[in-house]
CSV table of N, CA, C and O in Angstrom, one decimal:
chain,number,residue,atom,x,y,z
A,15,GLN,N,16.0,127.7,-32.0
A,15,GLN,CA,14.5,127.7,-31.5
A,15,GLN,C,14.6,127.3,-30.1
A,15,GLN,O,15.8,126.5,-30.0
A,16,VAL,N,14.0,128.0,-29.3
A,16,VAL,CA,13.6,127.3,-28.0
A,16,VAL,C,12.3,126.7,-27.9
A,16,VAL,O,11.6,127.2,-28.1
A,17,GLN,N,12.5,125.3,-27.1
A,17,GLN,CA,11.2,125.0,-26.7
A,17,GLN,C,10.9,125.2,-25.2
A,17,GLN,O,11.9,124.8,-25.0
A,18,LEU,N,9.5,125.5,-25.3
A,18,LEU,CA,9.2,125.4,-23.5
A,18,LEU,C,8.1,124.8,-23.6
A,18,LEU,O,6.8,124.9,-24.1
A,19,VAL,N,8.2,123.5,-22.3
A,19,VAL,CA,7.0,122.9,-22.2
A,19,VAL,C,6.7,123.1,-20.5
A,19,VAL,O,7.5,123.0,-19.9
A,20,GLU,N,5.4,123.4,-20.3
A,20,GLU,CA,4.9,123.8,-18.9
A,20,GLU,C,4.3,122.5,-18.5
A,20,GLU,O,4.1,121.9,-19.0
A,21,SER,N,4.2,122.0,-17.1
A,21,SER,CA,3.3,121.1,-16.5
A,21,SER,C,3.3,121.4,-15.0
A,21,SER,O,4.2,122.3,-14.5
A,22,GLY,N,2.2,120.7,-14.5
A,22,GLY,CA,2.1,121.1,-13.1
A,22,GLY,C,0.9,121.8,-12.7
A,22,GLY,O,0.7,121.7,-11.3
A,23,GLY,N,0.1,121.9,-13.7
A,23,GLY,CA,-0.8,123.1,-13.2
A,23,GLY,C,-2.1,121.8,-12.9
A,23,GLY,O,-2.0,120.7,-12.6
A,24,GLY,N,-3.0,122.7,-12.1
A,24,GLY,CA,-4.5,121.6,-11.9
A,24,GLY,C,-5.3,122.5,-10.5
A,24,GLY,O,-5.1,123.8,-10.6
A,25,LEU,N,-6.0,121.8,-10.2
A,25,LEU,CA,-7.2,122.2,-9.2
A,25,LEU,C,-6.4,122.3,-7.9
A,25,LEU,O,-6.4,120.6,-7.4
A,26,VAL,N,-6.6,122.8,-7.2
A,26,VAL,CA,-5.9,123.1,-5.8
A,26,VAL,C,-6.8,124.0,-4.7
A,26,VAL,O,-7.6,124.9,-5.0
A,27,GLN,N,-7.0,123.3,-3.8
A,27,GLN,CA,-8.1,124.4,-2.8
A,27,GLN,C,-7.0,125.5,-2.0
A,27,GLN,O,-6.0,125.5,-1.9
A,28,ALA,N,-7.6,126.7,-1.8
A,28,ALA,CA,-6.8,127.8,-1.0
A,28,ALA,C,-6.1,127.2,0.4
A,28,ALA,O,-6.7,126.6,0.9
A,29,GLY,N,-5.2,128.0,0.0
A,29,GLY,CA,-4.1,127.8,1.1
A,29,GLY,C,-3.0,126.3,1.1
A,29,GLY,O,-1.8,126.5,1.5
A,30,GLY,N,-3.0,126.0,-0.3
A,30,GLY,CA,-2.7,124.9,-1.1
A,30,GLY,C,-1.2,125.1,-1.9
A,30,GLY,O,-1.2,126.1,-1.7
A,31,SER,N,-0.7,124.3,-2.3
A,31,SER,CA,0.6,124.4,-3.0
A,31,SER,C,0.3,123.8,-4.2
A,31,SER,O,0.3,122.6,-4.3
A,32,LEU,N,1.1,124.2,-5.1
A,32,LEU,CA,1.8,123.4,-6.4
A,32,LEU,C,2.9,123.2,-7.1
A,32,LEU,O,3.3,125.2,-7.0
A,33,ARG,N,3.6,122.7,-7.8
A,33,ARG,CA,4.9,123.1,-7.8
A,33,ARG,C,5.1,123.2,-9.6
A,33,ARG,O,4.8,122.1,-10.2
A,34,LEU,N,4.9,124.1,-10.5
A,34,LEU,CA,5.1,124.1,-12.0
A,34,LEU,C,6.1,123.9,-12.4
A,34,LEU,O,7.4,124.6,-11.5
A,35,SER,N,6.5,123.0,-13.5
A,35,SER,CA,7.9,122.9,-14.0
A,35,SER,C,7.6,123.5,-15.7
A,35,SER,O,6.8,123.5,-16.5
A,36,CYS,N,8.6,123.8,-16.2
A,36,CYS,CA,9.2,124.4,-17.6
A,36,CYS,C,9.9,123.7,-18.0
A,36,CYS,O,11.3,123.8,-18.0
A,37,ALA,N,9.8,123.0,-18.9
A,37,ALA,CA,11.2,122.1,-19.6
A,37,ALA,C,11.5,122.6,-20.6
A,37,ALA,O,10.9,123.2,-21.8
A,38,VAL,N,12.9,122.9,-21.0
A,38,VAL,CA,13.8,124.0,-22.0
A,38,VAL,C,14.4,122.8,-22.8
A,38,VAL,O,15.4,122.3,-22.5
A,39,SER,N,14.3,123.0,-24.1
A,39,SER,CA,15.3,122.7,-25.1
A,39,SER,C,15.5,123.5,-26.5
A,39,SER,O,14.5,124.0,-26.5
A,40,GLY,N,16.1,123.0,-27.1
A,40,GLY,CA,16.5,123.7,-28.4
A,40,GLY,C,17.8,124.4,-28.5
A,40,GLY,O,18.4,124.7,-29.2
A,41,ARG,N,18.3,125.1,-26.9
A,41,ARG,CA,19.1,125.8,-27.2
A,41,ARG,C,19.5,125.4,-25.8
A,41,ARG,O,19.4,124.8,-24.9
A,42,THR,N,21.0,126.0,-25.2
A,42,THR,CA,21.7,126.0,-24.3
A,42,THR,C,21.0,126.8,-23.3
A,42,THR,O,20.8,127.7,-22.7
A,43,PHE,N,20.3,126.2,-22.1
A,43,PHE,CA,19.4,126.6,-21.4
A,43,PHE,C,20.1,128.1,-20.0
A,43,PHE,O,19.5,128.6,-20.1
A,44,SER,N,21.7,127.5,-19.9
A,44,SER,CA,21.9,128.3,-19.1
A,44,SER,C,22.3,129.9,-20.1
A,44,SER,O,22.9,130.7,-19.0
A,45,ASN,N,22.0,129.6,-20.9
A,45,ASN,CA,22.3,131.3,-21.6
A,45,ASN,C,21.1,132.1,-21.8
A,45,ASN,O,21.2,133.3,-21.9
A,46,TYR,N,20.0,131.5,-20.9
A,46,TYR,CA,18.6,132.3,-21.0
A,46,TYR,C,18.0,132.6,-19.2
A,46,TYR,O,18.0,131.6,-18.5
A,47,GLY,N,18.0,134.3,-19.6
A,47,GLY,CA,17.1,134.4,-18.1
A,47,GLY,C,15.5,133.9,-18.9
A,47,GLY,O,14.9,133.9,-19.9
A,48,MET,N,15.0,133.6,-17.5
A,48,MET,CA,13.7,132.8,-17.7
A,48,MET,C,12.6,134.1,-16.6
A,48,MET,O,13.1,134.5,-16.0
A,49,GLY,N,11.4,133.6,-16.9
A,49,GLY,CA,10.4,134.2,-16.2
A,49,GLY,C,8.9,133.6,-16.3
A,49,GLY,O,8.9,132.8,-17.4
A,50,TRP,N,8.3,133.8,-14.8
A,50,TRP,CA,6.8,133.1,-15.2
A,50,TRP,C,5.8,134.3,-15.2
A,50,TRP,O,6.0,135.2,-14.8
A,51,PHE,N,4.7,134.2,-16.1
A,51,PHE,CA,4.2,135.1,-16.1
A,51,PHE,C,2.5,134.4,-16.0
A,51,PHE,O,2.3,132.9,-16.0
A,52,ARG,N,1.4,134.8,-16.2
A,52,ARG,CA,0.0,134.5,-15.9
A,52,ARG,C,-1.1,135.2,-16.4
A,52,ARG,O,-0.7,136.6,-16.7
A,53,GLN,N,-2.2,134.8,-16.7
A,53,GLN,CA,-3.0,135.2,-17.6
A,53,GLN,C,-4.3,134.7,-16.9
A,53,GLN,O,-4.4,133.7,-17.4
A,54,GLU,N,-5.2,135.6,-17.2
A,54,GLU,CA,-6.7,135.5,-16.6
A,54,GLU,C,-7.7,135.7,-18.0
A,54,GLU,O,-7.0,136.8,-18.5
A,55,PRO,N,-8.8,134.9,-18.3
A,55,PRO,CA,-9.8,135.2,-18.9
A,55,PRO,C,-10.1,137.1,-19.3
A,55,PRO,O,-10.4,137.3,-18.3
A,56,GLY,N,-9.4,137.7,-20.4
A,56,GLY,CA,-10.2,138.8,-20.5
A,56,GLY,C,-9.3,139.8,-19.9
A,56,GLY,O,-9.2,141.2,-20.2
A,57,LYS,N,-7.8,139.5,-19.4
A,57,LYS,CA,-6.9,140.5,-19.2
A,57,LYS,C,-5.6,140.3,-19.3
A,57,LYS,O,-5.7,139.1,-20.2
A,58,GLU,N,-4.9,141.4,-19.5
A,58,GLU,CA,-3.7,140.9,-19.6
A,58,GLU,C,-3.0,140.4,-19.0
A,58,GLU,O,-2.9,139.8,-17.9
A,59,ARG,N,-1.9,139.6,-19.8
A,59,ARG,CA,-0.4,138.4,-18.8
A,59,ARG,C,0.2,139.5,-18.2
A,59,ARG,O,0.5,140.7,-18.5
A,60,GLU,N,0.5,139.1,-17.1
A,60,GLU,CA,1.0,139.8,-16.3
A,60,GLU,C,2.4,139.0,-15.7
A,60,GLU,O,2.4,138.0,-15.4
A,61,PHE,N,3.2,140.0,-15.2
A,61,PHE,CA,4.3,139.2,-15.2
A,61,PHE,C,4.4,138.2,-13.2
A,61,PHE,O,3.7,138.9,-12.4
A,62,VAL,N,4.9,137.4,-13.0
A,62,VAL,CA,4.8,136.8,-11.7
A,62,VAL,C,6.5,136.5,-11.2
A,62,VAL,O,6.4,137.2,-10.2
A,63,ALA,N,7.4,136.2,-11.8
A,63,ALA,CA,8.5,136.2,-11.3
A,63,ALA,C,9.6,135.6,-12.3
A,63,ALA,O,9.3,135.3,-13.7
A,64,ALA,N,10.9,136.2,-12.0
A,64,ALA,CA,11.5,136.1,-13.0
A,64,ALA,C,13.0,135.6,-12.7
A,64,ALA,O,13.6,136.0,-11.3
A,65,ILE,N,14.3,135.2,-13.0
A,65,ILE,CA,15.3,134.4,-12.4
A,65,ILE,C,16.4,134.8,-14.1
A,65,ILE,O,16.2,134.9,-14.7
A,66,SER,N,17.7,135.5,-13.1
A,66,SER,CA,19.0,135.1,-14.4
A,66,SER,C,19.2,134.0,-14.8
A,66,SER,O,18.7,132.7,-14.4
A,67,ARG,N,20.5,134.0,-15.6
A,67,ARG,CA,20.2,132.8,-16.1
A,67,ARG,C,21.0,131.8,-15.3
A,67,ARG,O,21.4,130.8,-15.3
A,68,SER,N,22.0,132.7,-14.4
A,68,SER,CA,23.0,131.8,-13.7
A,68,SER,C,22.0,131.2,-12.1
A,68,SER,O,22.8,130.7,-11.6
A,69,GLY,N,21.0,131.9,-12.3
A,69,GLY,CA,19.9,131.6,-11.3
A,69,GLY,C,20.4,132.2,-9.8
A,69,GLY,O,19.8,132.3,-8.6
A,70,SER,N,21.3,133.4,-9.9
A,70,SER,CA,21.5,134.2,-8.7
A,70,SER,C,20.7,135.5,-8.8
A,70,SER,O,21.0,135.7,-7.4
A,71,ARG,N,20.0,136.0,-9.4
A,71,ARG,CA,18.8,136.9,-9.7
A,71,ARG,C,17.6,136.8,-9.5
A,71,ARG,O,17.5,136.1,-10.6
A,72,THR,N,16.8,136.7,-8.4
A,72,THR,CA,15.6,136.7,-9.0
A,72,THR,C,14.6,138.0,-8.2
A,72,THR,O,15.4,138.6,-7.6
A,73,THR,N,13.3,137.9,-9.2
A,73,THR,CA,12.6,138.9,-8.9
A,73,THR,C,10.9,138.8,-8.5
A,73,THR,O,10.8,137.7,-9.5
A,74,TYR,N,10.1,139.2,-8.0
A,74,TYR,CA,8.6,139.1,-7.8
A,74,TYR,C,8.0,140.0,-8.1
A,74,TYR,O,8.2,141.1,-7.4
A,75,ALA,N,6.5,139.7,-8.5
A,75,ALA,CA,5.6,140.8,-8.7
A,75,ALA,C,5.1,140.6,-6.9
A,75,ALA,O,5.3,139.4,-6.1
A,76,ASP,N,4.9,141.9,-6.7
A,76,ASP,CA,4.4,142.1,-5.3
A,76,ASP,C,3.2,141.2,-4.6
A,76,ASP,O,3.4,141.0,-3.5
A,77,SER,N,2.5,140.7,-5.7
A,77,SER,CA,1.2,140.1,-5.2
A,77,SER,C,1.7,138.6,-4.7
A,77,SER,O,0.9,137.6,-4.3
A,78,VAL,N,2.8,138.2,-5.0
A,78,VAL,CA,3.4,136.9,-5.0
A,78,VAL,C,4.4,136.5,-4.2
A,78,VAL,O,5.0,135.3,-3.5
A,79,LYS,N,5.0,138.0,-3.5
A,79,LYS,CA,6.5,138.0,-3.2
A,79,LYS,C,6.1,137.3,-1.9
A,79,LYS,O,4.9,137.7,-0.7
A,80,GLY,N,6.8,136.5,-1.1
A,80,GLY,CA,6.8,135.3,-0.1
A,80,GLY,C,5.8,134.2,0.2
A,80,GLY,O,6.1,133.4,0.9
A,81,ARG,N,5.2,133.9,-1.2
A,81,ARG,CA,4.3,132.7,-1.5
A,81,ARG,C,5.0,132.0,-2.4
A,81,ARG,O,4.6,130.9,-2.2
A,82,PHE,N,5.7,132.8,-3.6
A,82,PHE,CA,6.0,131.9,-4.3
A,82,PHE,C,7.7,131.5,-4.7
A,82,PHE,O,8.2,132.8,-4.4
A,83,THR,N,7.9,130.8,-5.3
A,83,THR,CA,9.9,130.7,-5.0
A,83,THR,C,10.0,130.5,-7.0
A,83,THR,O,9.2,129.3,-6.9
A,84,ILE,N,10.8,131.0,-7.4
A,84,ILE,CA,11.5,130.6,-9.1
A,84,ILE,C,12.5,129.9,-8.5
A,84,ILE,O,13.7,130.9,-7.6
A,85,SER,N,12.8,129.0,-9.2
A,85,SER,CA,14.2,128.4,-9.5
A,85,SER,C,14.7,127.6,-10.7
A,85,SER,O,13.4,127.6,-11.8
A,86,ARG,N,16.1,127.5,-10.7
A,86,ARG,CA,16.0,126.1,-12.2
A,86,ARG,C,17.4,125.4,-11.8
A,86,ARG,O,17.7,125.3,-11.1
A,87,ASP,N,17.1,124.3,-12.6
A,87,ASP,CA,18.0,123.4,-12.7
A,87,ASP,C,18.6,123.1,-14.1
A,87,ASP,O,18.0,122.6,-14.7
A,88,SER,N,20.0,123.6,-14.0
A,88,SER,CA,20.5,123.5,-15.3
A,88,SER,C,20.7,121.9,-15.6
A,88,SER,O,21.0,121.6,-17.0
A,89,ALA,N,21.2,121.2,-14.5
A,89,ALA,CA,21.3,120.1,-15.3
A,89,ALA,C,20.1,119.2,-15.8
A,89,ALA,O,20.2,118.4,-16.6
A,90,LYS,N,18.8,119.6,-15.4
A,90,LYS,CA,17.9,119.0,-15.9
A,90,LYS,C,16.9,120.1,-16.9
A,90,LYS,O,15.8,119.8,-17.5
A,91,ASN,N,18.2,121.1,-16.9
A,91,ASN,CA,17.2,122.2,-18.6
A,91,ASN,C,15.5,122.8,-17.9
A,91,ASN,O,15.0,122.0,-18.7
A,92,THR,N,15.4,123.0,-16.8
A,92,THR,CA,14.0,123.4,-16.2
A,92,THR,C,14.0,124.2,-15.4
A,92,THR,O,14.8,124.1,-14.7
A,93,LEU,N,13.0,124.8,-15.5
A,93,LEU,CA,12.6,126.1,-14.7
A,93,LEU,C,11.5,125.6,-13.6
A,93,LEU,O,10.8,124.8,-14.2
A,94,TYR,N,11.3,126.1,-12.6
A,94,TYR,CA,10.2,126.0,-11.7
A,94,TYR,C,9.4,127.1,-10.9
A,94,TYR,O,10.4,128.1,-11.1
A,95,LEU,N,8.4,127.1,-10.7
A,95,LEU,CA,7.8,128.0,-9.8
A,95,LEU,C,6.9,127.4,-8.6
A,95,LEU,O,5.9,126.6,-9.0
A,96,GLN,N,7.5,127.5,-7.4
A,96,GLN,CA,6.9,127.0,-6.6
A,96,GLN,C,5.9,127.8,-5.7
A,96,GLN,O,6.4,128.6,-5.2
A,97,MET,N,4.5,127.6,-5.7
A,97,MET,CA,3.6,128.1,-5.2
A,97,MET,C,2.8,127.7,-3.8
A,97,MET,O,2.4,126.9,-4.1
A,98,ASN,N,2.9,128.7,-2.8
A,98,ASN,CA,2.6,128.1,-1.9
A,98,ASN,C,1.0,129.0,-1.3
A,98,ASN,O,1.2,129.9,-1.7
A,99,SER,N,0.6,128.2,-0.6
A,99,SER,CA,-0.7,129.8,0.1
A,99,SER,C,-1.3,130.2,-0.9
A,99,SER,O,-1.5,131.6,-1.2
A,100,LEU,N,-1.6,129.4,-2.0
A,100,LEU,CA,-2.5,130.0,-3.0
A,100,LEU,C,-3.7,130.4,-2.6
A,100,LEU,O,-4.2,129.8,-1.9
A,101,GLN,N,-4.0,131.4,-3.3
A,101,GLN,CA,-5.8,132.1,-3.3
A,101,GLN,C,-6.2,131.8,-4.3
A,101,GLN,O,-5.7,132.1,-5.7
A,102,PRO,N,-7.7,132.0,-4.5
A,102,PRO,CA,-8.6,132.1,-5.5
A,102,PRO,C,-7.9,133.0,-6.8
A,102,PRO,O,-8.2,132.9,-8.0
A,103,GLU,N,-7.5,134.4,-6.2
A,103,GLU,CA,-7.0,135.4,-7.3
A,103,GLU,C,-6.0,134.6,-8.1
A,103,GLU,O,-5.3,135.6,-9.0
A,104,ASP,N,-5.1,133.4,-7.6
A,104,ASP,CA,-3.9,133.5,-8.2
A,104,ASP,C,-4.4,132.2,-9.4
A,104,ASP,O,-4.2,131.7,-10.3
A,105,THR,N,-5.6,131.9,-9.4
A,105,THR,CA,-6.0,131.1,-10.6
A,105,THR,C,-6.1,132.0,-11.9
A,105,THR,O,-6.4,133.1,-12.4
A,106,ALA,N,-5.6,131.3,-12.7
A,106,ALA,CA,-4.5,131.8,-14.2
A,106,ALA,C,-4.2,130.8,-15.2
A,106,ALA,O,-4.3,129.4,-14.8
A,107,VAL,N,-3.8,130.9,-16.3
A,107,VAL,CA,-2.8,129.9,-17.1
A,107,VAL,C,-1.6,130.9,-16.6
A,107,VAL,O,-1.4,131.7,-16.8
A,108,TYR,N,-0.6,129.7,-16.7
A,108,TYR,CA,0.6,130.1,-16.0
A,108,TYR,C,1.5,130.0,-17.5
A,108,TYR,O,1.8,128.6,-18.0
A,109,TYR,N,2.2,130.7,-17.7
A,109,TYR,CA,3.6,130.7,-18.8
A,109,TYR,C,5.0,131.0,-18.6
A,109,TYR,O,5.0,131.9,-17.3
A,110,CYS,N,5.8,130.1,-18.9
A,110,CYS,CA,7.1,130.5,-18.8
A,110,CYS,C,7.7,130.9,-20.2
A,110,CYS,O,6.8,130.7,-20.6
A,111,ALA,N,8.6,131.9,-20.0
A,111,ALA,CA,9.1,132.3,-21.3
A,111,ALA,C,11.0,132.7,-20.9
A,111,ALA,O,11.3,132.3,-19.9
A,112,ALA,N,11.5,132.9,-22.1
A,112,ALA,CA,12.9,133.0,-22.0
A,112,ALA,C,12.9,133.9,-23.3
A,112,ALA,O,12.6,134.4,-24.0
A,113,LYS,N,14.5,134.5,-22.5
A,113,LYS,CA,15.3,135.4,-23.5
A,113,LYS,C,16.9,135.2,-23.3
A,113,LYS,O,17.1,135.0,-22.0
A,114,GLU,N,17.9,135.1,-24.2
A,114,GLU,CA,18.8,135.0,-24.1
A,114,GLU,C,19.3,136.4,-23.9
A,114,GLU,O,19.8,137.3,-24.0
A,115,THR,N,20.0,136.4,-22.4
A,115,THR,CA,20.3,137.6,-21.8
A,115,THR,C,20.6,137.4,-20.3
A,115,THR,O,20.5,136.2,-19.9
A,116,ILE,N,21.6,138.6,-19.9
A,116,ILE,CA,22.4,137.9,-18.4
A,116,ILE,C,21.5,139.0,-17.6
A,116,ILE,O,21.6,138.8,-16.1
A,117,ARG,N,20.5,139.7,-17.8
A,117,ARG,CA,19.4,140.8,-17.1
A,117,ARG,C,18.3,139.5,-16.6
A,117,ARG,O,17.7,138.5,-17.2
A,118,VAL,N,17.9,140.4,-16.1
A,118,VAL,CA,16.1,139.8,-15.6
A,118,VAL,C,15.3,140.6,-15.9
A,118,VAL,O,15.5,142.3,-15.8
A,119,TYR,N,14.1,140.5,-16.8
A,119,TYR,CA,13.2,141.3,-17.2
A,119,TYR,C,12.1,141.1,-16.5
A,119,TYR,O,11.5,139.8,-16.1
A,120,THR,N,11.0,141.7,-16.8
A,120,THR,CA,9.6,141.5,-16.1
A,120,THR,C,8.5,142.2,-17.4
A,120,THR,O,7.7,141.6,-17.0
A,121,ALA,N,8.5,142.5,-18.0
A,121,ALA,CA,7.9,142.9,-19.3
A,121,ALA,C,7.6,141.9,-20.3
A,121,ALA,O,8.5,141.0,-20.5
A,122,THR,N,6.5,141.5,-20.5
A,122,THR,CA,6.0,140.5,-21.3
A,122,THR,C,7.0,140.6,-22.7
A,122,THR,O,7.5,139.6,-23.4
A,123,ASN,N,6.8,141.8,-23.5
A,123,ASN,CA,7.2,142.0,-24.5
A,123,ASN,C,8.8,142.2,-24.1
A,123,ASN,O,9.4,142.2,-25.7
A,124,GLU,N,9.6,142.0,-23.6
A,124,GLU,CA,11.1,141.6,-23.4
A,124,GLU,C,11.3,140.2,-24.0
A,124,GLU,O,12.4,139.9,-24.4
A,125,TYR,N,10.6,139.5,-24.0
A,125,TYR,CA,11.1,137.7,-23.8
A,125,TYR,C,10.6,137.1,-25.2
A,125,TYR,O,9.6,137.7,-25.9
A,126,ASP,N,11.5,136.3,-25.5
A,126,ASP,CA,11.4,136.0,-27.2
A,126,ASP,C,10.6,134.5,-27.4
A,126,ASP,O,10.4,133.9,-28.6
A,127,TYR,N,10.8,133.6,-26.3
A,127,TYR,CA,10.2,132.5,-26.4
A,127,TYR,C,8.7,132.2,-25.2
A,127,TYR,O,9.4,132.5,-24.3
A,128,TRP,N,7.8,131.6,-25.7
A,128,TRP,CA,6.6,131.2,-24.9
A,128,TRP,C,6.3,129.9,-24.6
A,128,TRP,O,6.4,129.1,-26.0
A,129,GLY,N,6.2,129.3,-23.4
A,129,GLY,CA,5.7,127.9,-23.4
A,129,GLY,C,3.9,128.0,-23.7
A,129,GLY,O,3.5,129.0,-24.1
A,130,GLN,N,3.1,127.0,-24.0
A,130,GLN,CA,1.9,126.9,-24.2
A,130,GLN,C,1.0,127.2,-23.1
A,130,GLN,O,-0.2,127.4,-23.6
A,131,GLY,N,1.1,127.2,-21.7
A,131,GLY,CA,0.6,127.6,-20.8
A,131,GLY,C,0.4,126.2,-19.8
A,131,GLY,O,-0.2,125.3,-20.2
A,132,THR,N,-0.1,126.8,-18.9
A,132,THR,CA,-0.6,125.5,-18.0
A,132,THR,C,-1.8,125.8,-16.8
A,132,THR,O,-1.3,127.1,-16.5
A,133,GLN,N,-3.1,125.5,-16.7
A,133,GLN,CA,-3.9,126.0,-16.2
A,133,GLN,C,-3.7,125.7,-14.5
A,133,GLN,O,-3.6,124.8,-14.0
A,134,VAL,N,-3.8,126.8,-13.8
A,134,VAL,CA,-3.9,126.6,-12.4
A,134,VAL,C,-5.2,127.2,-11.5
A,134,VAL,O,-5.7,128.3,-12.2
A,135,THR,N,-5.9,126.3,-11.1
A,135,THR,CA,-7.4,126.7,-10.5
A,135,THR,C,-7.4,126.8,-8.9
A,135,THR,O,-7.0,125.2,-8.5
A,136,VAL,N,-7.5,127.7,-8.6
A,136,VAL,CA,-7.5,127.6,-6.8
A,136,VAL,C,-9.1,127.8,-6.3
A,136,VAL,O,-10.0,129.1,-6.9
A,137,SER,N,-9.5,126.6,-5.7
A,137,SER,CA,-11.1,127.1,-5.0
A,137,SER,C,-11.1,127.5,-3.8
A,137,SER,O,-9.9,127.4,-3.0
A,138,SER,N,-12.3,128.1,-3.6
A,138,SER,CA,-12.2,129.1,-1.8
A,138,SER,C,-12.8,127.8,-1.1
A,138,SER,O,-13.7,126.8,-1.3
């Protein structure tokens, strides 16, 4: 089993920044491709960013490209999402997810493990 715990969410004004963290335990972190997703009330969970298990490959949703950066620190078993130039439409619960794979996936149904989520609220 893999346990994922997100942190770093909060309330920020438009144009501001936040950094989300996802602490991973239970298995070898470097075996897992990781992703960030988000979900607004009443809407489906959507892809935000993903990173390969080596960290050499990343991919982003068009809506966050150029503003968000996904990264990972194997020494700390932690996944990050640096979010800059935040806008009200970025308001959502953000989830990290893991899958034991060498590939990078963007679909929610590809991931096997999920965190409990952290709320990000951007005020205008």
